[in-house]
């Protein structure tokens, strides 16, 4: 058994998400101008039933950093998973979801912010993996704006190890 195979074994339905992913995305929201970004996502297996999660975005073409977040994507039983996310903007999220045919639909259980963070009231995430393509969408409710589609990205697998 190779090291990669051993690391993926406890992941169950999360195994297809493991890897280093890179690509681009676009964002929009009623209160800001539309924007584009390049992104790298690492979903790294370590031989336990979870993946470490790290996302970094930059302005397209190697421009300055835009956003980062990190956490864990953990198997909680069968097809059920949790995503735990921490952002340097003072915001943390705990999502629960199920993986069905490569689609991970997540519902926020807990959203919390530091006293100086922006008022985000709701987030919804959806990840889809099909072979070497990971796409995601994110919806957000912020301040007085109701839940609105905010981000869409398409990332290609760079390698399986994360």
mmCIF file of C-alpha atoms in Angstrom:
data_model
loop_
_atom_site.group_PDB
_atom_site.id
_atom_site.type_symbol
_atom_site.label_atom_id
_atom_site.label_comp_id
_atom_site.label_asym_id
_atom_site.label_seq_id
_atom_site.Cartn_x
_atom_site.Cartn_y
_atom_site.Cartn_z
ATOM 1 C CA UNK A 1 0.000 0.000 0.000
ATOM 2 C CA UNK A 2 1.448 3.398 -0.976
ATOM 3 C CA UNK A 3 1.592 6.341 1.443
ATOM 4 C CA UNK A 4 -1.171 8.137 -0.523
ATOM 5 C CA UNK A 5 -3.409 5.051 -0.500
ATOM 6 C CA UNK A 6 -2.869 4.626 3.252
ATOM 7 C CA UNK A 7 -3.679 8.286 3.913
ATOM 8 C CA UNK A 8 -6.898 8.088 1.845
ATOM 9 C CA UNK A 9 -8.182 4.826 3.365
ATOM 10 C CA UNK A 10 -9.999 6.326 6.411
ATOM 11 C CA UNK A 11 -11.645 9.119 4.387
ATOM 12 C CA UNK A 12 -14.564 7.191 2.879
ATOM 13 C CA UNK A 13 -16.691 9.587 0.779
ATOM 14 C CA UNK A 14 -14.144 12.391 1.330
ATOM 15 C CA UNK A 15 -11.320 10.605 -0.558
ATOM 16 C CA UNK A 16 -12.208 12.150 -3.978
ATOM 17 C CA UNK A 17 -11.851 15.651 -2.464
ATOM 18 C CA UNK A 18 -8.259 15.059 -1.306
ATOM 19 C CA UNK A 19 -5.579 16.865 -3.253
ATOM 20 C CA UNK A 20 -4.019 20.125 -4.268
ATOM 21 C CA UNK A 21 -6.420 22.109 -6.480
ATOM 22 C CA UNK A 22 -5.770 25.295 -8.479
ATOM 23 C CA UNK A 23 -7.867 27.444 -10.763
ATOM 24 C CA UNK A 24 -9.896 30.596 -10.909
ATOM 25 C CA UNK A 25 -13.157 32.018 -9.732
ATOM 26 C CA UNK A 26 -15.448 34.983 -9.876
ATOM 27 C CA UNK A 27 -17.304 36.889 -7.226
ATOM 28 C CA UNK A 28 -20.171 39.294 -7.046
ATOM 29 C CA UNK A 29 -22.356 40.809 -4.368
ATOM 30 C CA UNK A 30 -24.841 43.690 -4.477
ATOM 31 C CA UNK A 31 -22.633 45.959 -2.347
ATOM 32 C CA UNK A 32 -19.340 45.538 -4.285
ATOM 33 C CA UNK A 33 -18.011 45.444 -7.839
ATOM 34 C CA UNK A 34 -17.690 42.043 -9.521
ATOM 35 C CA UNK A 35 -14.200 40.543 -9.280
ATOM 36 C CA UNK A 36 -12.089 37.629 -10.458
ATOM 37 C CA UNK A 37 -9.482 35.634 -8.543
ATOM 38 C CA UNK A 38 -6.996 32.785 -8.786
ATOM 39 C CA UNK A 39 -7.190 30.183 -6.043
ATOM 40 C CA UNK A 40 -5.274 27.299 -4.573
ATOM 41 C CA UNK A 41 -7.005 24.844 -2.249
ATOM 42 C CA UNK A 42 -5.231 22.092 -0.357
ATOM 43 C CA UNK A 43 -7.346 19.296 1.091
ATOM 44 C CA UNK A 44 -4.620 17.248 2.711
ATOM 45 C CA UNK A 45 -5.073 13.699 4.069
ATOM 46 C CA UNK A 46 -3.012 12.686 7.091
ATOM 47 C CA UNK A 47 -4.260 9.129 7.628
ATOM 48 C CA UNK A 48 -7.224 10.091 9.838
ATOM 49 C CA UNK A 49 -10.917 10.508 8.868
ATOM 50 C CA UNK A 50 -10.467 14.188 7.968
ATOM 51 C CA UNK A 51 -8.704 16.486 5.514
ATOM 52 C CA UNK A 52 -6.885 19.640 6.518
ATOM 53 C CA UNK A 53 -8.255 22.561 4.500
ATOM 54 C CA UNK A 54 -6.374 25.628 3.265
ATOM 55 C CA UNK A 55 -7.645 28.095 0.665
ATOM 56 C CA UNK A 56 -5.684 31.067 -0.666
ATOM 57 C CA UNK A 57 -6.842 33.516 -3.307
ATOM 58 C CA UNK A 58 -4.948 36.173 -5.246
ATOM 59 C CA UNK A 59 -5.758 38.760 -7.853
ATOM 60 C CA UNK A 60 -5.492 37.050 -11.265
ATOM 61 C CA UNK A 61 -2.085 36.541 -12.854
ATOM 62 C CA UNK A 62 -0.070 36.290 -9.633
ATOM 63 C CA UNK A 63 -1.370 39.535 -8.141
ATOM 64 C CA UNK A 64 -1.541 40.390 -4.439
ATOM 65 C CA UNK A 65 -3.281 38.118 -1.910
ATOM 66 C CA UNK A 66 -7.034 38.574 -1.492
ATOM 67 C CA UNK A 67 -8.438 36.041 0.993
ATOM 68 C CA UNK A 68 -7.402 32.993 2.966
ATOM 69 C CA UNK A 69 -9.180 30.517 5.206
ATOM 70 C CA UNK A 70 -8.292 27.221 6.821
ATOM 71 C CA UNK A 71 -9.793 24.391 8.806
ATOM 72 C CA UNK A 72 -10.850 20.779 8.504
ATOM 73 C CA UNK A 73 -13.241 18.696 6.430
ATOM 74 C CA UNK A 74 -14.141 15.724 8.613
ATOM 75 C CA UNK A 75 -16.040 12.524 8.116
ATOM 76 C CA UNK A 76 -18.603 12.093 10.889
ATOM 77 C CA UNK A 77 -20.128 8.808 9.750
ATOM 78 C CA UNK A 78 -21.275 7.230 6.489
ATOM 79 C CA UNK A 79 -21.904 10.080 4.036
ATOM 80 C CA UNK A 80 -22.060 12.771 6.760
ATOM 81 C CA UNK A 81 -19.327 15.382 7.063
ATOM 82 C CA UNK A 82 -18.508 18.620 8.848
ATOM 83 C CA UNK A 83 -16.504 21.579 7.574
ATOM 84 C CA UNK A 84 -14.804 23.780 10.158
ATOM 85 C CA UNK A 85 -13.452 27.083 8.796
ATOM 86 C CA UNK A 86 -11.481 29.917 10.381
ATOM 87 C CA UNK A 87 -10.823 33.225 8.627
ATOM 88 C CA UNK A 88 -8.310 35.937 9.594
ATOM 89 C CA UNK A 89 -11.136 38.470 9.226
ATOM 90 C CA UNK A 90 -12.406 37.298 12.633
ATOM 91 C CA UNK A 91 -15.027 34.871 11.373
ATOM 92 C CA UNK A 92 -15.484 31.137 12.047
ATOM 93 C CA UNK A 93 -17.933 28.644 10.554
ATOM 94 C CA UNK A 94 -19.108 25.111 11.297
ATOM 95 C CA UNK A 95 -21.057 23.412 8.503
ATOM 96 C CA UNK A 96 -22.728 20.023 8.305
ATOM 97 C CA UNK A 97 -23.501 18.161 5.116
ATOM 98 C CA UNK A 98 -23.632 14.934 3.172
ATOM 99 C CA UNK A 99 -21.671 13.741 0.172
ATOM 100 C CA UNK A 100 -23.869 12.260 -2.533
ATOM 101 C CA UNK A 101 -22.357 11.300 -5.905
ATOM 102 C CA UNK A 102 -19.457 13.731 -5.466
ATOM 103 C CA UNK A 103 -21.689 16.622 -4.351
ATOM 104 C CA UNK A 104 -21.230 18.084 -0.882
ATOM 105 C CA UNK A 105 -24.129 20.327 0.154
ATOM 106 C CA UNK A 106 -23.384 22.111 3.421
ATOM 107 C CA UNK A 107 -25.618 23.878 5.906
ATOM 108 C CA UNK A 108 -24.133 26.260 8.455
ATOM 109 C CA UNK A 109 -24.660 25.134 12.041
ATOM 110 C CA UNK A 110 -22.584 27.857 13.694
ATOM 111 C CA UNK A 111 -21.366 31.219 12.463
ATOM 112 C CA UNK A 112 -19.471 33.380 14.885
ATOM 113 C CA UNK A 113 -17.486 36.581 14.579
ATOM 114 C CA UNK A 114 -15.108 38.610 16.665
ATOM 115 C CA UNK A 115 -16.334 42.033 17.862
ATOM 116 C CA UNK A 116 -14.520 43.788 14.991
ATOM 117 C CA UNK A 117 -15.486 41.410 12.157
ATOM 118 C CA UNK A 118 -18.014 42.306 9.483
ATOM 119 C CA UNK A 119 -21.627 41.209 10.126
ATOM 120 C CA UNK A 120 -22.066 37.992 8.129
ATOM 121 C CA UNK A 121 -25.392 36.386 9.068
ATOM 122 C CA UNK A 122 -25.554 33.293 6.883
ATOM 123 C CA UNK A 123 -23.296 31.243 4.605
ATOM 124 C CA UNK A 124 -24.094 28.275 2.402
ATOM 125 C CA UNK A 125 -21.421 26.217 0.624
ATOM 126 C CA UNK A 126 -21.632 23.600 -2.128
ATOM 127 C CA UNK A 127 -18.637 21.631 -3.441
ATOM 128 C CA UNK A 128 -18.728 19.241 -6.396
ATOM 129 C CA UNK A 129 -15.888 16.917 -7.371
ATOM 130 C CA UNK A 130 -15.939 15.131 -10.728
ATOM 131 C CA UNK A 131 -12.633 13.394 -11.469
ATOM 132 C CA UNK A 132 -9.949 16.072 -11.507
ATOM 133 C CA UNK A 133 -12.345 19.050 -11.352
ATOM 134 C CA UNK A 134 -13.550 20.657 -8.122
ATOM 135 C CA UNK A 135 -16.176 23.367 -8.445
ATOM 136 C CA UNK A 136 -17.742 25.295 -5.624
ATOM 137 C CA UNK A 137 -20.353 27.928 -4.960
ATOM 138 C CA UNK A 138 -20.802 30.089 -1.893
ATOM 139 C CA UNK A 139 -23.831 32.136 -0.878
ATOM 140 C CA UNK A 140 -23.651 34.809 1.826
ATOM 141 C CA UNK A 141 -25.971 37.090 3.804
ATOM 142 C CA UNK A 142 -24.082 40.166 4.979
ATOM 143 C CA UNK A 143 -25.329 43.132 6.984
ATOM 144 C CA UNK A 144 -28.699 44.059 5.372
ATOM 145 C CA UNK A 145 -28.217 41.916 2.213
ATOM 146 C CA UNK A 146 -30.141 38.602 2.263
ATOM 147 C CA UNK A 147 -28.597 35.279 1.250
ATOM 148 C CA UNK A 148 -27.089 35.944 -2.205
ATOM 149 C CA UNK A 149 -24.802 33.974 -4.497
ATOM 150 C CA UNK A 150 -21.290 35.365 -3.908
ATOM 151 C CA UNK A 151 -18.562 33.054 -5.308
ATOM 152 C CA UNK A 152 -18.093 30.430 -8.008
ATOM 153 C CA UNK A 153 -14.779 28.718 -8.821
ATOM 154 C CA UNK A 154 -13.457 25.866 -10.945
ATOM 155 C CA UNK A 155 -10.269 24.220 -9.717
ATOM 156 C CA UNK A 156 -8.232 21.447 -11.349
ATOM 157 C CA UNK A 157 -6.439 18.745 -9.395
ATOM 158 C CA UNK A 158 -2.683 19.312 -9.343
ATOM 159 C CA UNK A 159 -1.948 16.144 -7.341
ATOM 160 C CA UNK A 160 -3.669 13.689 -5.011
ATOM 161 C CA UNK A 161 -1.577 14.327 -1.892
ATOM 162 C CA UNK A 162 -2.918 17.753 -0.968
#
